[in-house]
Coordinates of C-alpha atoms and ligand atoms in Angstrom, one line a residue:
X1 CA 127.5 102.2 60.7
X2 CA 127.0 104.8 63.2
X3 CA 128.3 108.4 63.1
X4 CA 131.9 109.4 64.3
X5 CA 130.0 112.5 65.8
X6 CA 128.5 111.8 69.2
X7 CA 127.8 115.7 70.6
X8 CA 124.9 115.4 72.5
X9 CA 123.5 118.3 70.7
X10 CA 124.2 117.6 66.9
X11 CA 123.5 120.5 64.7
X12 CA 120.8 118.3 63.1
X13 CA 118.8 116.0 64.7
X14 CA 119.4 112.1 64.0
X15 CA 116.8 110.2 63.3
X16 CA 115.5 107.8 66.2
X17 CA 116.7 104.7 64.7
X18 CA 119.8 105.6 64.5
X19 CA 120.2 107.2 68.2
X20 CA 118.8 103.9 69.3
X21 CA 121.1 101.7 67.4
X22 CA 124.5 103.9 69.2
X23 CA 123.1 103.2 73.0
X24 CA 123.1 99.9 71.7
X25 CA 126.5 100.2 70.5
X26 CA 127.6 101.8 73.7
X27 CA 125.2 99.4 76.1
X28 CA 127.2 96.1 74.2
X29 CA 130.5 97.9 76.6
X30 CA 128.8 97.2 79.7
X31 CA 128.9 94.1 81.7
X32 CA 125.6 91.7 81.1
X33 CA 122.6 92.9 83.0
X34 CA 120.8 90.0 82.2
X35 CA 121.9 86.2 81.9
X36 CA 122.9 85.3 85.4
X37 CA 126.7 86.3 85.0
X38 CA 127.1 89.6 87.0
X39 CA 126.3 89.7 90.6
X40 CA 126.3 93.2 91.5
X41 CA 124.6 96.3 90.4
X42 CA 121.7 94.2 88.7
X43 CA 118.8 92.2 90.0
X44 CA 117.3 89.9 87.2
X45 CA 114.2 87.2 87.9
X46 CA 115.2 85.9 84.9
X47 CA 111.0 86.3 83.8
X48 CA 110.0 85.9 80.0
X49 CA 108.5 89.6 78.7
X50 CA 109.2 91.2 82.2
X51 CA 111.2 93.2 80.5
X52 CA 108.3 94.8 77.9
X53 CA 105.8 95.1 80.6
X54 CA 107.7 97.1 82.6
X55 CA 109.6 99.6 79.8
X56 CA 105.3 99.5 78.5
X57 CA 104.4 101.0 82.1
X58 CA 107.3 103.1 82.4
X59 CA 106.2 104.7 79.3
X60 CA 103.0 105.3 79.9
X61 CA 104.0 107.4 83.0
X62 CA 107.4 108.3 82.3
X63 CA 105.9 112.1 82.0
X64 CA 103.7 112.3 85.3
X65 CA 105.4 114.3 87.6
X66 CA 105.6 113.5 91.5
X67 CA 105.6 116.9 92.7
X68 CA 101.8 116.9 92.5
X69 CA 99.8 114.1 93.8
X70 CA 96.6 116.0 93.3
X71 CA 97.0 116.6 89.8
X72 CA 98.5 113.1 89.0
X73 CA 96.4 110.9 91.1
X74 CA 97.5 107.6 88.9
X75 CA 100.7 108.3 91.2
X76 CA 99.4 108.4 94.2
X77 CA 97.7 105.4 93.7
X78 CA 100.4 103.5 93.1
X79 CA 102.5 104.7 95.3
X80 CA 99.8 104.3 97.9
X81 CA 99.6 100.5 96.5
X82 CA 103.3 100.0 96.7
X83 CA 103.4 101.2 100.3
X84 CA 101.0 98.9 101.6
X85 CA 102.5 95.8 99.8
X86 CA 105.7 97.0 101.5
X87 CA 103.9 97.3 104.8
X88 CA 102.1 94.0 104.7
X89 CA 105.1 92.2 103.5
X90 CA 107.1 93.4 106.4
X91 CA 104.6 93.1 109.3
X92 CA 102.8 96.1 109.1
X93 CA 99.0 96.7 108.1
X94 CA 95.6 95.9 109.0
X95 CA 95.3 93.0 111.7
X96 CA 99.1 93.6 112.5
X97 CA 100.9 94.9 115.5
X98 CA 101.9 98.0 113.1
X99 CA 98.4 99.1 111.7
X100 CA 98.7 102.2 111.0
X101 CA 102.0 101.8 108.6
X102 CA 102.9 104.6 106.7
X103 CA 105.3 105.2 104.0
X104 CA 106.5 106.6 101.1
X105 CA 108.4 105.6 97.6
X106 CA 111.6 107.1 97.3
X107 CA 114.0 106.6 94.3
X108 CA 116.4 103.9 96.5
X109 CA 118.1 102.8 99.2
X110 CA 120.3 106.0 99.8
X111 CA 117.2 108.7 99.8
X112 CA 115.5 105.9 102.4
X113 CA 118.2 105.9 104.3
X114 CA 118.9 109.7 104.1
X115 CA 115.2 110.4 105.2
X116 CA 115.3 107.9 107.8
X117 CA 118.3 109.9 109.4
X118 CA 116.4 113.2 108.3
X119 CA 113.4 111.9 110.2
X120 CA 114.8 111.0 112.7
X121 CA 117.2 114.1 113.8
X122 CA 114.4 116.4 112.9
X123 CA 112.1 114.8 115.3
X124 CA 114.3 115.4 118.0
X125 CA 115.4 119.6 117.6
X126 CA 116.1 119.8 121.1
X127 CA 119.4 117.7 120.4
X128 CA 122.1 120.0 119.3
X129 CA 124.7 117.7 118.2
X130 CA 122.8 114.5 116.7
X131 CA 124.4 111.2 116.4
X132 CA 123.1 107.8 115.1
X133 CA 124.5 104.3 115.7
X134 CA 125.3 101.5 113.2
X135 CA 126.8 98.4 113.0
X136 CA 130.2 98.9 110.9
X137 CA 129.0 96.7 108.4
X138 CA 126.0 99.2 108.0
X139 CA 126.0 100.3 104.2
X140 CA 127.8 103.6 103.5
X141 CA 124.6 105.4 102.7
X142 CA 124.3 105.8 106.2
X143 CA 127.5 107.9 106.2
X144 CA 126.1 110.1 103.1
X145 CA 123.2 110.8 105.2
X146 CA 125.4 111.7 108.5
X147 CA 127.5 113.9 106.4
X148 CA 124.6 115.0 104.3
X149 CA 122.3 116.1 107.5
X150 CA 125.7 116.6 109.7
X151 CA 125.1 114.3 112.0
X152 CA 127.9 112.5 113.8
X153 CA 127.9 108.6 112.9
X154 CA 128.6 106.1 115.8
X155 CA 129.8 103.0 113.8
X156 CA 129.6 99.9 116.4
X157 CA 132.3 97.3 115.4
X158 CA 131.7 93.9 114.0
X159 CA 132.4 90.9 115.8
X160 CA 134.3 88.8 113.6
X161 CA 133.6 85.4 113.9
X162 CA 129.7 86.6 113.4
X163 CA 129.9 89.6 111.0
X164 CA 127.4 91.4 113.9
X165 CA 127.7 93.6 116.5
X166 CA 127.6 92.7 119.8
X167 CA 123.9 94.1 121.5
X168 CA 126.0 95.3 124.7
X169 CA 128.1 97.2 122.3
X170 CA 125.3 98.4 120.2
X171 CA 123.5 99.6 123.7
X172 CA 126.7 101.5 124.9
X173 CA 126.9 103.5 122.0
X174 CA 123.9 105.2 122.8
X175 CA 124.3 108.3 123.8
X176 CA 121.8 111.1 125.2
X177 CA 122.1 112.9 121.3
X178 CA 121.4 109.9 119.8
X179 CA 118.0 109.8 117.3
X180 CA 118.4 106.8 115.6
X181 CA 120.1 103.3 115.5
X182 CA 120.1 101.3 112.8
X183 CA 120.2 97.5 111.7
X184 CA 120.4 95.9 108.4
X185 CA 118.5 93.0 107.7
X186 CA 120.7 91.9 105.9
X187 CA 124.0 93.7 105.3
X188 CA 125.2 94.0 101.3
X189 CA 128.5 93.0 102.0
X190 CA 128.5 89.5 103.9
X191 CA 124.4 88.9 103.9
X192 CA 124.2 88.3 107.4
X193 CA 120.9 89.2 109.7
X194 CA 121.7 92.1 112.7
X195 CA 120.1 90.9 115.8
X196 CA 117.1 93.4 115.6
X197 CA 114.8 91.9 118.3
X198 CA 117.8 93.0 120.7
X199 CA 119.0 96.0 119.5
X200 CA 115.5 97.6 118.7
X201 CA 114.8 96.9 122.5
X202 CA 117.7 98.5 123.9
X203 CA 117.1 101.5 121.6
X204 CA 113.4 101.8 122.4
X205 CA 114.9 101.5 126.6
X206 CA 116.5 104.5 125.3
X207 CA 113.7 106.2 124.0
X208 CA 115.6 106.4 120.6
X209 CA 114.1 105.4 116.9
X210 CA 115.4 102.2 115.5
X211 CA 115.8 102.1 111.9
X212 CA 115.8 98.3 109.6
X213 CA 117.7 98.7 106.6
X214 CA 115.9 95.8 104.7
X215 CA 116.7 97.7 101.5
X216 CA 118.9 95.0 100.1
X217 CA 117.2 91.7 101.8
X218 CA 113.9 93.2 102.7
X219 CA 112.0 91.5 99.7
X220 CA 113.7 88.2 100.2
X221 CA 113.6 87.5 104.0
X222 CA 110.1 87.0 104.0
X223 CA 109.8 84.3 101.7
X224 CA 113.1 82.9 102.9
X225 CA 111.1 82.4 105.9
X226 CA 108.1 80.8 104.3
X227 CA 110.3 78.5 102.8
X228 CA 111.5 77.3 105.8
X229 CA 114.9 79.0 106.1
X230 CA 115.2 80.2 109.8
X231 CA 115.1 83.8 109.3
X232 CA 115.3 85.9 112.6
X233 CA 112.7 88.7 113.7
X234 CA 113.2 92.0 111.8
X235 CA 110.5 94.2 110.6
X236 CA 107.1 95.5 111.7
X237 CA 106.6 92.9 114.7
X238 CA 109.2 93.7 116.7
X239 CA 107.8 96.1 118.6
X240 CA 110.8 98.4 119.1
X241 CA 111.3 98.7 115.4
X242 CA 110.2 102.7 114.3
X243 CA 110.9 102.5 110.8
X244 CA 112.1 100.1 107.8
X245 CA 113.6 100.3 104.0
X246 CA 112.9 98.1 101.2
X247 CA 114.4 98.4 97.5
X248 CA 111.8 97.6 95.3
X249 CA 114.8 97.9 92.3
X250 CA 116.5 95.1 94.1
X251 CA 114.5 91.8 95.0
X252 CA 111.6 93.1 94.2
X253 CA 113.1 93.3 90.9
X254 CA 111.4 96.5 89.4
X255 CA 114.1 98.6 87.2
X256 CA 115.8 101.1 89.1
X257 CA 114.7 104.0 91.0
X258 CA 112.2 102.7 93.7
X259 CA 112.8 101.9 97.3
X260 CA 110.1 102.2 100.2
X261 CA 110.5 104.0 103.5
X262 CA 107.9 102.7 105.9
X263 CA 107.6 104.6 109.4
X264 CA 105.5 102.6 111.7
X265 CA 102.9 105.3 112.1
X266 CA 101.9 108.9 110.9
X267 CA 103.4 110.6 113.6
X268 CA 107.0 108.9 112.8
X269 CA 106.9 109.8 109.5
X270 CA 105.8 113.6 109.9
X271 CA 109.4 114.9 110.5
X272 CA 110.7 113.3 107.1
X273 CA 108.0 116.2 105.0
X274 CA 109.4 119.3 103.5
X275 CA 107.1 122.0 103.1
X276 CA 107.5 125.5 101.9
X277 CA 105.4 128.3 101.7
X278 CA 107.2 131.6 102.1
X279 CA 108.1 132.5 98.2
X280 CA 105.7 133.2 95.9
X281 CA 105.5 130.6 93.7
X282 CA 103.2 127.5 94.5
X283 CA 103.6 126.0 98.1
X284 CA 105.7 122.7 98.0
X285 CA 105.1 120.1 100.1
X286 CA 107.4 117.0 99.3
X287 CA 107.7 114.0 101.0
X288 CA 111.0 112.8 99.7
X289 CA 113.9 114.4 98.7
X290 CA 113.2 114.9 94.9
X291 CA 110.6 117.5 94.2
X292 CA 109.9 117.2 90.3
X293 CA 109.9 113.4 89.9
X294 CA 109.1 110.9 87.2
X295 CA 106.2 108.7 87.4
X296 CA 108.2 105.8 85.1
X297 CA 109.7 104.4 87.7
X298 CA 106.9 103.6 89.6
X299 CA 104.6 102.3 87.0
X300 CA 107.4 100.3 86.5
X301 CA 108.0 99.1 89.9
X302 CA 103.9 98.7 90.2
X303 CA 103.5 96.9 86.9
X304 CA 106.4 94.5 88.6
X305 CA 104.4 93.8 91.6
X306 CA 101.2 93.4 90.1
X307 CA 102.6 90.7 87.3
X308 CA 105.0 88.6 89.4
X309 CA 102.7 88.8 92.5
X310 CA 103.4 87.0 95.9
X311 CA 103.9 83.2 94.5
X312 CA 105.8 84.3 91.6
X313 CA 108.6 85.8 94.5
X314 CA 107.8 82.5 96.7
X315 CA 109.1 80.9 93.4
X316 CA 112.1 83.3 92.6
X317 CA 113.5 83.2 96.3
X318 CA 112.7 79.7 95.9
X319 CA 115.5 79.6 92.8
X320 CA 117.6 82.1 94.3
X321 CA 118.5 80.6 97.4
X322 CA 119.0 77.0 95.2
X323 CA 121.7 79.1 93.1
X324 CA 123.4 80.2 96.4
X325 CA 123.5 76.6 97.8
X326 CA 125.0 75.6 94.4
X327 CA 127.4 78.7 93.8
X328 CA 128.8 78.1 98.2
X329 CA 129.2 74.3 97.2
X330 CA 131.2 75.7 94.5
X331 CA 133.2 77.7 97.0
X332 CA 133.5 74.9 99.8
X333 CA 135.0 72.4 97.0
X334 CA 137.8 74.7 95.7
X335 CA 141.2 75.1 97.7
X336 CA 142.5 77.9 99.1
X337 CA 139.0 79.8 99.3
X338 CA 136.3 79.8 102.5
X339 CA 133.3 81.2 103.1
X340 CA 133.1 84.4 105.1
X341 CA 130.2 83.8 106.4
X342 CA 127.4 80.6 106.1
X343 CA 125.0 82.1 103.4
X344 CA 121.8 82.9 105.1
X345 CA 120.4 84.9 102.8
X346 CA 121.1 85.7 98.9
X347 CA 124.5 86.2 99.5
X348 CA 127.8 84.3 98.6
X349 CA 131.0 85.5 100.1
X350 CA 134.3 84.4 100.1
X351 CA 138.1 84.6 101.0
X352 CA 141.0 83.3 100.4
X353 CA 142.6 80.4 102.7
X354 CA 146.1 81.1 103.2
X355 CA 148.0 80.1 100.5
X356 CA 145.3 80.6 98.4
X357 CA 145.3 82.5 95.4
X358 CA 145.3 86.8 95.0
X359 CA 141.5 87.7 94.8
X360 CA 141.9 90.2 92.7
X361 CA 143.2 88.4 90.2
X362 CA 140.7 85.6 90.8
X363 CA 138.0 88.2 90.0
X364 CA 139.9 89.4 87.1
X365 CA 140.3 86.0 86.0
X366 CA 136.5 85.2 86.6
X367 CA 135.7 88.0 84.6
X368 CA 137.5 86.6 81.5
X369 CA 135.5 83.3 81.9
X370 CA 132.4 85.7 82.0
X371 CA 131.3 85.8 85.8
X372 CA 131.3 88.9 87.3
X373 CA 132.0 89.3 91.2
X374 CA 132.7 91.9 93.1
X375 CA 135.9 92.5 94.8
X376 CA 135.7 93.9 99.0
X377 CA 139.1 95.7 100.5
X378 CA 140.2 94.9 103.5
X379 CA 138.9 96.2 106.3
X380 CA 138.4 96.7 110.0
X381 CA 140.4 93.4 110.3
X382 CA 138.5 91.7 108.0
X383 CA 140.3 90.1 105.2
X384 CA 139.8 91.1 101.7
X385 CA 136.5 89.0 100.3
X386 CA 134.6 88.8 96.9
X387 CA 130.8 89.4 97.0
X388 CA 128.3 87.5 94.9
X389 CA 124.7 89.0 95.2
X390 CA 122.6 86.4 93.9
X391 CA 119.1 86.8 91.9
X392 CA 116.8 84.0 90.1
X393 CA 118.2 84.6 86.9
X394 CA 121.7 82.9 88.1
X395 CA 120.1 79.7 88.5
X396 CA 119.4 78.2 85.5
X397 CA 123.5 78.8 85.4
X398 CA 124.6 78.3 88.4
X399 CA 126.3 74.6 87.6
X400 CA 128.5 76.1 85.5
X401 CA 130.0 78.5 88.3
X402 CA 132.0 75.2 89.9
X403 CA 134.3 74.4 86.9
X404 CA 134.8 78.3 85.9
X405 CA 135.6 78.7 89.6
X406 CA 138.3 75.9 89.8
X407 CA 140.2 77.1 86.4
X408 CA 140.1 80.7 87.5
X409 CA 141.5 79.8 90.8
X410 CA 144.1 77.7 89.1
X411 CA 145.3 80.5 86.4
X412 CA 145.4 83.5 89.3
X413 CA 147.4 81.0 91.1
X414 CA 149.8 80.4 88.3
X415 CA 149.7 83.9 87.4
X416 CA 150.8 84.9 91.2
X417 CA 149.6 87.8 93.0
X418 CA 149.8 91.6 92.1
X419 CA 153.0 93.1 92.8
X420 CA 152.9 96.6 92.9
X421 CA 156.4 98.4 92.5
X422 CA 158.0 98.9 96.3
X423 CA 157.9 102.3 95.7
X424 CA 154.5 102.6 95.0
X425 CA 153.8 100.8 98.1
X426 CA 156.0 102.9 100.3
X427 CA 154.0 106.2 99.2
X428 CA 150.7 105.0 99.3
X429 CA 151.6 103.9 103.1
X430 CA 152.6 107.4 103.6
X431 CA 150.7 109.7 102.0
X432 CA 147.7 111.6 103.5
X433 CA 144.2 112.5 102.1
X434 CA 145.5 116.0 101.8
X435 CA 149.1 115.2 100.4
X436 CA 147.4 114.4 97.0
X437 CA 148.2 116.6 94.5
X438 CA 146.7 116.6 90.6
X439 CA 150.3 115.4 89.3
X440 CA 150.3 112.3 91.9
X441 CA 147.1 111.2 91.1
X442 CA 147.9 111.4 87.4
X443 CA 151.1 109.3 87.5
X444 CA 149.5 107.1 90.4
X445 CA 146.7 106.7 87.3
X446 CA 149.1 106.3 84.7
X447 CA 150.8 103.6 86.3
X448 CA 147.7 102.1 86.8
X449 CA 146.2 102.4 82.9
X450 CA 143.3 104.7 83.9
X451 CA 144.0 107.4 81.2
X452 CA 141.3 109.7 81.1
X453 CA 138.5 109.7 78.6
X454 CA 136.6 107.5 80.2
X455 CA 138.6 104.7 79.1
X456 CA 139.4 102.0 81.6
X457 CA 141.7 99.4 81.9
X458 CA 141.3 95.5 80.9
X459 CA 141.5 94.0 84.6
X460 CA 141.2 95.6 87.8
X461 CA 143.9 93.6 90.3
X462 CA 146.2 96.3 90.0
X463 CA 143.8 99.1 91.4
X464 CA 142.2 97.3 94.1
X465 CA 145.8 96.2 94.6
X466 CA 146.8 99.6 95.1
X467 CA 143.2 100.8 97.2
X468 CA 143.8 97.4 99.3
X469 CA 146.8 99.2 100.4
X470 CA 145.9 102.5 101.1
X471 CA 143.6 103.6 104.9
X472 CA 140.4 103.9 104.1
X473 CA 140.5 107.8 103.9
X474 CA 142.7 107.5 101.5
X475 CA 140.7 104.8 99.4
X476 CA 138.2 107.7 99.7
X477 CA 140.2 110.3 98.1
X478 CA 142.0 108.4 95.6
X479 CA 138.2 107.5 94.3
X480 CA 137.4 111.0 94.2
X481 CA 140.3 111.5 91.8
X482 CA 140.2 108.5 89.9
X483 CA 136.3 109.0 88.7
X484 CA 136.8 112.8 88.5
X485 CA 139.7 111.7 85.7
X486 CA 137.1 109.8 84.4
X487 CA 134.2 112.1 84.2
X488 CA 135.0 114.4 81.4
X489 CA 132.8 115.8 79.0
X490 CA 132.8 114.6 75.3
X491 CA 132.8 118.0 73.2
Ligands
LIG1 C1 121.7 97.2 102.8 C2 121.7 98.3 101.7 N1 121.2 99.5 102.1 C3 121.2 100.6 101.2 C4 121.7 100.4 99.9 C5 121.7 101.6 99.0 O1 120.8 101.4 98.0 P1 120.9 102.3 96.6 O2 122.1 101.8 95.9 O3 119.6 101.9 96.0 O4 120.9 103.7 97.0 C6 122.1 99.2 99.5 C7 122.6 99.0 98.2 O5 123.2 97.9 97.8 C8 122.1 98.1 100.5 O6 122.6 96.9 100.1

């Protein structure tokens, strides 16, 4: 049995053993990372002894530090490697329309996205006030980065029937401060394709970089394409395309911390480098927002590559898009629940017909019968949805999704939807961001079971209830509050 003392710092040190057997005590109360069951947060192939190799190759560099690259060359070397399997994959490289693609490995999708922005506004210092444009459904990484690098976000709305923005709209959103607009390719939360041919040539009209998020789908789409799924243009050869972002710790299913920024030369990528002379310690030159970094990650991610290699993610697209037919089938045969959008990528999205049963108590209740979605507020005029991101491991179990689907749908409909008390309602519809004080937010948390010490409650339909409810700026601080209550030290 393990200790009732869990101080970080014990007087005495515990034996190894015994530390290892409590993070697997704590690791049993987190949802599955493997098994095909949780579709958020985790990307599994689903590959025999993956696993080992990679946790073998994380170890061996889990020490080298990035800072250096001339006194940890092993690094650059795979980070060099990494880069161009990026590049080729996404239409850059020798015999390419993009041959001199440069790039470099970045700990995920939020510090490529950051650097993108940083890049970009820093290649343009004549423009006081820098704005970039986005597509609404642009992942909120790009608002870190604005507020990050203050610089003033142009969100372009979606239409939607398509879950895109319109080109015309994208187009009139540039302004003369504008240094960057942005695409996904494809967006987390609906998995649809932004028109990139169009937008990246209206940005390039405007003399203005054009940025492909391909963080999330940027490992799949190609191989989507080989397999005959009719995948638009979006990376390296369309010509007005500057720069792109892939997650390697998403499809290409390396453990987390490694994403690619790829610029689509030198001179694009120069503004993204820090360097610092002027103190007298050694000179630092970094090309990504981490200075001291750990080489694990990317041993991991290059032990990943190396082993599964091009087939072997021919073959897991191959399985992932199967699961996604099989898991929308799912969706399509159930009533009172429709698609958001056609899945055209790796994503499964869906809402609820109307009458159709309270989604948040459908995820709750898909939850109980092991399946783990994630719930989406409403928003911008778009209903409330819940998002399946869909890797290789789920298909082996992707037949059982049909059943567990109906009988969930079934109890949440019997159990009717989440009534939160009228006066709850009534002040969440009039408070303000600023209105919140620390008593509110503890009864509003009370009242919803998050008590703090990190505990949380069963089922969330009562929370994302309440957040459904509430503007978005409010959603924002209410957040803030809630994982503050919940981010207290143990003693
Ligand atoms: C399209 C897209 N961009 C960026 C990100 C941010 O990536 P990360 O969570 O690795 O920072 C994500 C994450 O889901 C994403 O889907």
């Amino acid at each position: 049995m393990i200790d009732e003392d869990r101080s970080a710092l014990p007087v005495h040190g515990v034996p190894g053993e015994r530390v290892l057997a409590e993070i697997r005590e704590l690791r049993a109360l987190d949802r599955p990372t493997h098994g095909g069951r949780l579709f958020a947060y985790v990307y599994d192939p689903g590959v025999a002894g993956l696993d080992a190799l990679t946790a073998a190759a994380y170890a061996e560099s889990a020490h080298v530090n990035g800072l250096d690259p001339t006194a940890f060359p092993s690094l650059l070397a795979m980070e060099n490697a990494l880069v161009g399997a990026a590049a080729r994959l996404l239409g850059g490289g020798p015999g390419t329309s993009a041959p001199d693609a440069v790039g470099s490995v970045t700990s995920g999708g939020t510090e490529s996205l950051i650097l993108a922005v940083k890049a970009a506004r820093d290649a343009r210092p004549d423009v006081a006030a820098p704005r970039i444009v986005v597509p609404a459904s642009a992942h909120a990484a790009f608002a870190k980065a604005a507020h990050y690098l203050r610089v003033e976000l142009d969100p372009v709305p979606l239409d939607p029937a398509t879950l895109r923005p319109a080109v015309a709209d994208m187009a009139a959103a540039i302004r003369p401060e504008t240094v960057l607009v942005a695409c996904s390719a494809p967006s987390y939360a609906h998995g649809v394709v932004d028109p990139v041919e169009q937008v990246a040539e209206v940005a390039a009209a405007a003399g203005v970089r054009c940025h492909v998020d391909a963080c999330f789908g940027g490992w799949t789409l190609p191989y989507l394409r080989r397999l005959g799924a009719p995948v638009p243009a979006f990376d390296f050869a369309v010509p007005g395309v500057t720069s792109i972002s892939v997650d390697l710790h998403k499809y290409a299913y390396a453990p987390k911390g490694v994403s690619v920024l790829l610029h689509r030369d030198p001179a694009l990528r120069a503004p993204q480098y820090f360097a610092y002379a002027d103190w007298p310690g050694y000179t630092m030159i970094n090309p990504v927002i981490s200075s001291t970094r750990s080489g694990g990650p990317i041993a991991a991610a290059y032990a990943t590559l190396r082993h599964l290699g091009d087939d072997g993610y021919l073959e897991l697209t191959r399985r992932t898009r199967a699961a996604v037919e099989v898991l929308a089938d799912a969706v399509r045969g159930v009533d009172g629940l429709r698609l958001v959008a056609e899945p055209e990528s790796t994503v499964v999205c869906f809402a609820a017909t109307d009458p159709g049963p309270d989604l948040f108590v459908l995820v709750d209740e898909l939850a109980a019968r092991g399946w783990h979605t994630q719930p989406q507020l409403t928003y911008a005029g778009l209903p409330r949805s819940v998002h399946l991101t869909v890797t290789a491991a789920v298909a082996p179990r992707a037949a059982e999704f049909a059943p567990d689907l109906a009988e969930a749908v079934a109890a949440a409909r019997a159990a009717g939807s989440v009534a939160l008390p009228p006066e709850l309602l009534a002040l969440v519809g009039s408070l303000s961001p600023d209105s919140l004080t620390g008593d509110l937010v503890a009864g509003l948390a009370a009242e919803l079971g998050l008590s703090g010490g990190g505990r949380l409650p069963e089922g969330l339909a009562t929370v994302n209830t309440l957040l459904d409810a509430a503007p978005p700026a409010l959603r924002e601080r209410l957040l803030v509050e809630f994982v503050s209550l919940l981010q207290r030290p143990t003693y």
